[in-house]
Amino acid sequence: MKINHITQLNADSKVIVQSFLQDENFDGQLQKSCADYALNFDLVNQDFKAELKEFQIFHSANNQKVIYVGLGEKPNSLDIIKAFRTLFLKQKTKLPDGVTIDVQNLPNEWIEYAVIGSMLGGYDLDLYKTERKGTSPIFQKDGVLNILSSLENTNDIISRAKAIAKTQMQIFDLMNAPANKKTPQTLADWAVNSGKKFGYSVNILEKQQLKSQKLEALLAVGQGSEHPPVLIVMEYKSPEAKQKVGLVGKGVTFDTGGISIKSSTNMHLMKSDMGGAAAVLGTIELAAKLQLPVHLIGVIPACENAVDGKSFKPSDVIGSYSGKTIEIIDTDAEGRLILADGLNYLVKNYQPDTMIDLATLTGSCVATLGYHAAGLFTNNDELAQNLAKAGDQTGERLWRLPLWDIYKEDITSDVADVRNYSGKPMAGAISATKFLEVFTENHPNWAHLDIAGTAFGDIEFAPQRAGTAFGVRLLLEFLEKMV
Ligand code: BES
Ligand code: ZN
Ligand code: ZN
């Protein structure tokens, strides 16, 4: 699909799409649009109310199809993306090879969201079907999407939107890939390729190096799998950077629970237990693509939590990169173990000014916040505020949960420095974060995001749950506001 900026309707405009907000200007805007596109305002007005997720198709006296999209009263950017994504997804087979989106009535920043949504509408989940649906004309190479806008820098907005949507779709692919097509090495290869393409450095620590550098917690979790663990270290540095931001992402390519094996109900969803890694990969790729004036370090401990004679076991006492010892109570609490090494590796080797980790860490967080918000944990009020604000802006909601020291009791061990689970099914998202905190060297500017409920969401674009790329637009917004 080619995306062009146009300032007047042209012959490619076989279908016209325009979106409307339910505000005091709605009637006037609709009236103007009906006049522009030869529609009967009174009839259109009876059917189309501009409610969020509504779309209505009209046929004009000029033999054009005009599709009106509702944006509701106060949409956030994700609502707008979703409105366009739904339209392009649902209408996919009916759209010809030329579509024009008239964005003249929208605020400038929304043009980006309209383009991202339209592109995401072309994303298919049927990668492994032997008979694929086949791409519809608009999403083929010669398909043309015109953006009708009087804004001079519309082309810049289009390029940015394309960059974001392309990375998001790559991240969807990574998230949706099944465990037999996705190993720790797959994540490493993805990072290496992306680094080459967009000009940032990637270093992969393989098993031997993990051993010599003593990333013993990561090694312990990965020891039951035939796919060895890796530590992926990425660095993007702009010459204008003032701040160093470190990102850590949980990269468990499949979580069986290990010897503390999970029940089989929904175990297949654990192919998405690398949602934190995916968010970090996507964010660094985009920062490099968009040349953000930041210095970013990404650290991804990646492994598979498998069941095997060699697997680590409950009661094991393992070491860690920090030197602290850990008593294993439950091998299904593996995310915090590999993050312990990832966080400590980051803080010791790079001393970032700000440190954020993302992980599909606990079922407890899903039980608390459902699929609609991720847990936000930090002792730094300013960081909490900036992250929550970024999330409100992008529609990736964050909700802060406490990190009081009283919860440390849950992870004290009789035999080792710390244990990986309290044994009680209470406040699990909080005690998991208290565990992580032990390995941050008291970093004053650290936040943990538990994205267990949001990374692989209940989304309207798929009958089953699928990858959302949660965290990518959020971190991009956070980084852009920071500089
Ligand atoms: N990967 C899971 C957390 C998870 C649950 C992610 C649901 C996405 C959806 C994690 O490794 C895990 O198994 N956590 C356990 C920890 C418990 C054994 C202390 C949990 O939350 O039940
Ligand atoms: Zn687990
Ligand atoms: Zn897990």
Coordinates of N, CA and C in Angstrom, one line a residue, residues 123-250:
Y123 N -3.5 -6.0 9.0 CA -2.7 -7.1 9.7 C -3.6 -8.4 9.7
D124 N -3.0 -9.4 9.3 CA -3.6 -10.7 9.3 C -3.0 -11.7 10.3
L125 N -3.9 -12.5 10.9 CA -3.4 -13.5 11.8 C -3.2 -14.9 11.2
D126 N -3.6 -15.0 9.9 CA -3.6 -16.4 9.3 C -2.3 -16.9 8.7
L127 N -1.2 -16.5 9.3 CA 0.1 -16.8 8.8 C 0.3 -18.2 8.5
Y128 N -0.2 -19.1 9.3 CA 0.1 -20.5 9.1 C -1.1 -21.3 8.4
K129 N -2.1 -20.6 7.9 CA -3.1 -21.3 7.2 C -2.6 -21.7 5.8
T130 N -2.9 -22.9 5.4 CA -2.5 -23.3 4.1 C -3.2 -22.5 3.0
E131 N -4.5 -22.2 3.3 CA -5.2 -21.4 2.3 C -5.5 -20.0 2.9
R132 N -4.6 -19.1 2.6 CA -4.8 -17.7 3.2 C -5.8 -16.9 2.4
K133 N -6.4 -16.0 3.1 CA -7.5 -15.2 2.6 C -7.1 -14.4 1.3
G134 N -5.8 -14.1 1.3 CA -5.4 -13.3 0.1 C -5.6 -11.8 0.5
T135 N -4.7 -11.0 0.1 CA -4.7 -9.6 0.5 C -5.7 -8.8 -0.4
S136 N -6.5 -7.9 0.2 CA -7.5 -7.2 -0.6 C -6.7 -6.1 -1.4
P137 N -7.3 -5.5 -2.4 CA -6.7 -4.6 -3.3 C -6.0 -3.4 -2.6
I138 N -6.6 -2.9 -1.6 CA -6.0 -1.7 -1.0 C -4.7 -2.0 -0.3
F139 N -4.6 -3.2 0.2 CA -3.4 -3.6 1.0 C -2.3 -4.2 0.1
Q140 N -2.6 -4.3 -1.2 CA -1.6 -4.8 -2.1 C -0.6 -3.7 -2.5
K141 N 0.5 -4.2 -3.2 CA 1.6 -3.2 -3.5 C 1.1 -2.0 -4.3
D142 N 0.1 -2.2 -5.2 CA -0.4 -1.0 -5.9 C -1.5 -0.3 -5.3
G143 N -2.0 -0.8 -4.2 CA -3.1 -0.1 -3.5 C -2.6 1.3 -3.1
V144 N -3.5 2.3 -3.2 CA -3.2 3.7 -2.8 C -4.1 4.2 -1.8
L145 N -3.5 4.7 -0.7 CA -4.3 5.4 0.4 C -3.9 6.8 0.3
N146 N -4.9 7.7 0.0 CA -4.6 9.1 -0.1 C -5.1 9.8 1.2
I147 N -4.2 10.7 1.6 CA -4.6 11.5 2.8 C -4.9 12.9 2.3
L148 N -6.2 13.2 2.4 CA -6.6 14.6 1.9 C -6.5 15.6 3.1
S149 N -5.5 16.4 2.9 CA -5.2 17.4 4.0 C -4.6 18.6 3.5
S150 N -4.9 19.8 4.1 CA -4.3 21.0 3.6 C -3.0 21.3 4.4
L151 N -2.7 20.5 5.3 CA -1.5 20.7 6.2 C -0.2 20.4 5.4
E152 N 0.7 21.4 5.5 CA 1.9 21.2 4.6 C 2.8 20.0 5.0
N153 N 3.0 19.8 6.3 CA 3.9 18.7 6.6 C 3.2 17.3 6.7
T154 N 2.1 17.1 6.0 CA 1.3 15.9 6.1 C 2.3 14.7 5.7
N155 N 3.2 14.9 4.8 CA 4.1 13.8 4.4 C 4.9 13.3 5.5
D156 N 5.4 14.3 6.4 CA 6.2 13.9 7.6 C 5.3 13.0 8.5
I157 N 4.1 13.5 8.7 CA 3.2 12.7 9.6 C 3.0 11.3 9.0
I158 N 2.8 11.2 7.7 CA 2.6 9.9 7.1 C 3.8 9.0 7.3
S159 N 5.0 9.6 7.1 CA 6.2 8.7 7.3 C 6.3 8.2 8.8
R160 N 6.0 9.1 9.7 CA 6.1 8.7 11.1 C 5.1 7.6 11.4
A161 N 3.9 7.8 10.9 CA 2.8 6.8 11.2 C 3.2 5.5 10.6
K162 N 3.8 5.5 9.4 CA 4.2 4.3 8.7 C 5.2 3.6 9.5
A163 N 6.2 4.4 10.0 CA 7.3 3.8 10.8 C 6.7 3.1 12.1
I164 N 5.8 3.7 12.7 CA 5.2 3.2 13.9 C 4.4 1.9 13.6
A165 N 3.5 2.0 12.6 CA 2.6 0.9 12.3 C 3.4 -0.3 11.9
K166 N 4.5 -0.1 11.1 CA 5.3 -1.2 10.6 C 6.0 -2.0 11.8
T167 N 6.5 -1.2 12.7 CA 7.1 -1.8 13.9 C 6.1 -2.5 14.7
Q168 N 4.9 -1.9 14.9 CA 3.9 -2.5 15.7 C 3.5 -3.9 15.1
M169 N 3.4 -4.0 13.7 CA 3.0 -5.2 13.1 C 4.0 -6.3 13.3
Q170 N 5.3 -5.9 13.2 CA 6.4 -6.8 13.5 C 6.3 -7.4 14.9
I171 N 5.9 -6.5 15.8 CA 5.8 -6.9 17.2 C 4.6 -7.8 17.4
F172 N 3.5 -7.5 16.7 CA 2.3 -8.4 16.7 C 2.8 -9.8 16.3
D173 N 3.5 -9.9 15.2 CA 4.0 -11.2 14.6 C 4.8 -11.9 15.7
L174 N 5.7 -11.2 16.4 CA 6.5 -11.9 17.4 C 5.7 -12.4 18.5
M175 N 4.7 -11.6 18.9 CA 3.8 -12.0 20.0 C 3.0 -13.2 19.6
N176 N 2.5 -13.2 18.4 CA 1.5 -14.2 18.0 C 2.2 -15.5 17.6
A177 N 3.5 -15.5 17.4 CA 4.3 -16.6 16.9 C 4.2 -17.7 18.0
P178 N 3.9 -19.0 17.6 CA 3.9 -20.1 18.5 C 5.2 -20.5 19.0
A179 N 5.3 -21.2 20.1 CA 6.5 -21.6 20.8 C 7.5 -22.4 19.9
N180 N 6.9 -23.2 19.0 CA 7.8 -24.0 18.1 C 8.4 -23.2 17.0
K181 N 8.0 -21.9 16.8 CA 8.5 -21.0 15.8 C 9.3 -19.9 16.5
K182 N 9.4 -19.9 17.8 CA 9.9 -18.7 18.5 C 10.7 -19.2 19.7
T183 N 12.0 -19.1 19.6 CA 12.9 -19.5 20.7 C 13.7 -18.2 21.2
P184 N 14.4 -18.3 22.2 CA 15.2 -17.1 22.7 C 16.1 -16.6 21.5
Q185 N 16.6 -17.6 20.7 CA 17.5 -17.1 19.6 C 16.7 -16.3 18.5
T186 N 15.4 -16.6 18.4 CA 14.6 -15.9 17.5 C 14.5 -14.4 17.9
L187 N 14.4 -14.2 19.2 CA 14.3 -12.8 19.7 C 15.7 -12.1 19.4
A188 N 16.8 -12.9 19.6 CA 18.1 -12.4 19.4 C 18.3 -12.0 17.9
D189 N 17.9 -12.9 17.1 CA 18.0 -12.6 15.6 C 17.2 -11.4 15.2
W190 N 16.0 -11.3 15.8 CA 15.2 -10.1 15.5 C 15.9 -8.8 15.8
A191 N 16.5 -8.8 17.0 CA 17.2 -7.6 17.5 C 18.4 -7.3 16.6
V192 N 19.2 -8.4 16.2 CA 20.4 -8.2 15.4 C 19.9 -7.6 14.0
N193 N 18.9 -8.2 13.4 CA 18.4 -7.7 12.1 C 18.0 -6.2 12.2
S194 N 17.2 -6.0 13.2 CA 16.6 -4.6 13.4 C 17.8 -3.6 13.6
G195 N 18.8 -4.0 14.4 CA 19.9 -3.1 14.7 C 20.7 -2.8 13.4
K196 N 20.8 -3.8 12.6 CA 21.5 -3.6 11.3 C 20.7 -2.6 10.4
K197 N 19.4 -2.9 10.4 CA 18.6 -2.1 9.5 C 18.5 -0.6 9.9
F198 N 18.4 -0.4 11.2 CA 18.1 1.0 11.7 C 19.3 1.6 12.5
G199 N 20.5 0.9 12.4 CA 21.7 1.6 12.9 C 21.8 1.7 14.4
Y200 N 21.6 0.6 15.1 CA 21.9 0.6 16.6 C 22.7 -0.7 16.9
S201 N 23.4 -0.7 18.0 CA 24.3 -1.9 18.2 C 23.5 -2.9 19.0
V202 N 23.8 -4.2 18.7 CA 23.2 -5.3 19.5 C 24.3 -6.3 19.8
N203 N 24.3 -6.7 21.1 CA 25.2 -7.7 21.5 C 24.5 -8.8 22.1
I204 N 24.8 -10.1 21.7 CA 24.1 -11.2 22.3 C 25.0 -12.0 23.2
L205 N 24.7 -12.2 24.4 CA 25.4 -13.0 25.3 C 24.9 -14.4 25.3
E206 N 25.7 -15.4 24.8 CA 25.2 -16.8 24.7 C 25.5 -17.5 25.9
K207 N 25.1 -18.8 25.9 CA 25.2 -19.6 27.2 C 26.6 -19.5 27.9
Q208 N 27.6 -19.7 27.1 CA 29.0 -19.7 27.7 C 29.3 -18.4 28.3
Q209 N 28.9 -17.3 27.7 CA 29.1 -16.0 28.3 C 28.2 -15.7 29.5
L210 N 27.0 -16.3 29.4 CA 26.1 -16.1 30.6 C 26.8 -16.8 31.8
K211 N 27.4 -18.0 31.5 CA 28.1 -18.7 32.6 C 29.3 -18.0 33.1
S212 N 30.1 -17.5 32.2 CA 31.3 -16.8 32.7 C 31.0 -15.5 33.4
Q213 N 29.9 -14.9 33.0 CA 29.5 -13.6 33.7 C 28.6 -13.8 34.8
K214 N 28.2 -15.1 35.1 CA 27.4 -15.5 36.2 C 26.0 -14.9 36.2
L215 N 25.3 -15.0 35.1 CA 23.9 -14.7 35.0 C 23.1 -16.0 35.4
E216 N 23.3 -16.3 36.7 CA 22.9 -17.7 37.1 C 21.4 -17.8 37.3
A217 N 20.7 -16.8 37.5 CA 19.2 -16.9 37.6 C 18.6 -17.1 36.2
L218 N 19.1 -16.4 35.2 CA 18.7 -16.6 33.8 C 19.0 -18.1 33.4
L219 N 20.2 -18.5 33.7 CA 20.7 -19.9 33.3 C 19.8 -20.9 34.0
A220 N 19.4 -20.7 35.3 CA 18.6 -21.7 36.0 C 17.3 -21.8 35.4
V221 N 16.6 -20.7 35.0 CA 15.3 -20.8 34.4 C 15.4 -21.5 33.1
G222 N 16.4 -21.2 32.3 CA 16.5 -21.8 31.0 C 17.1 -23.2 30.9
Q223 N 17.5 -23.8 32.0 CA 18.3 -25.0 32.0 C 17.5 -26.3 31.6
G224 N 16.1 -26.2 31.7 CA 15.3 -27.3 31.3 C 14.9 -27.3 29.8
S225 N 15.4 -26.4 29.1 CA 14.9 -26.3 27.7 C 16.1 -26.6 26.7
E226 N 15.7 -27.2 25.6 CA 16.7 -27.5 24.6 C 17.1 -26.2 23.8
H227 N 16.4 -25.1 24.0 CA 16.7 -23.9 23.4 C 17.4 -23.0 24.5
P228 N 18.7 -22.8 24.3 CA 19.5 -22.2 25.4 C 19.1 -20.7 25.6
P229 N 19.2 -20.2 26.8 CA 18.9 -18.8 27.1 C 19.9 -17.8 26.5
V230 N 19.5 -16.6 26.3 CA 20.4 -15.6 25.8 C 20.1 -14.3 26.5
L231 N 21.1 -13.4 26.6 CA 20.9 -12.0 27.0 C 21.1 -11.1 25.8
I232 N 20.1 -10.4 25.5 CA 20.1 -9.5 24.3 C 20.4 -8.1 24.9
V233 N 21.5 -7.4 24.4 CA 21.8 -6.1 24.9 C 21.8 -5.1 23.7
M234 N 21.0 -4.1 23.7 CA 20.8 -3.2 22.6 C 21.2 -1.8 23.0
E235 N 21.8 -1.1 22.1 CA 22.1 0.3 22.5 C 21.9 1.2 21.3
Y236 N 21.1 2.2 21.5 CA 20.9 3.3 20.5 C 21.3 4.6 21.2
K237 N 22.2 5.3 20.6 CA 22.6 6.6 21.2 C 22.6 7.7 20.2
S238 N 21.8 8.7 20.4 CA 21.8 9.9 19.6 C 22.8 10.8 20.1
P239 N 23.5 11.5 19.1 CA 24.5 12.5 19.6 C 23.9 13.6 20.4
E240 N 22.6 13.9 20.3 CA 22.0 14.9 21.1 C 21.5 14.5 22.5
A241 N 21.7 13.2 22.8 CA 21.1 12.6 24.0 C 21.6 13.3 25.3
K242 N 20.7 13.6 26.2 CA 21.1 14.2 27.5 C 20.9 13.1 28.6
Q243 N 20.0 12.2 28.4 CA 19.6 11.3 29.4 C 19.8 9.8 28.9
K244 N 20.2 9.0 29.8 CA 20.4 7.6 29.5 C 19.2 6.8 30.1
V245 N 18.4 6.1 29.2 CA 17.3 5.4 29.7 C 17.5 3.9 29.5
G246 N 17.3 3.1 30.5 CA 17.5 1.7 30.4 C 16.2 1.0 30.4
L247 N 16.0 0.0 29.5 CA 14.7 -0.7 29.4 C 15.1 -2.2 29.6
V248 N 14.3 -2.9 30.4 CA 14.5 -4.3 30.5 C 13.1 -5.0 30.2
G249 N 13.2 -6.1 29.4 CA 11.9 -6.8 29.0 C 12.0 -8.3 29.3
K250 N 11.0 -8.8 29.9 CA 10.9 -10.3 30.1 C 10.7 -11.0 28.8

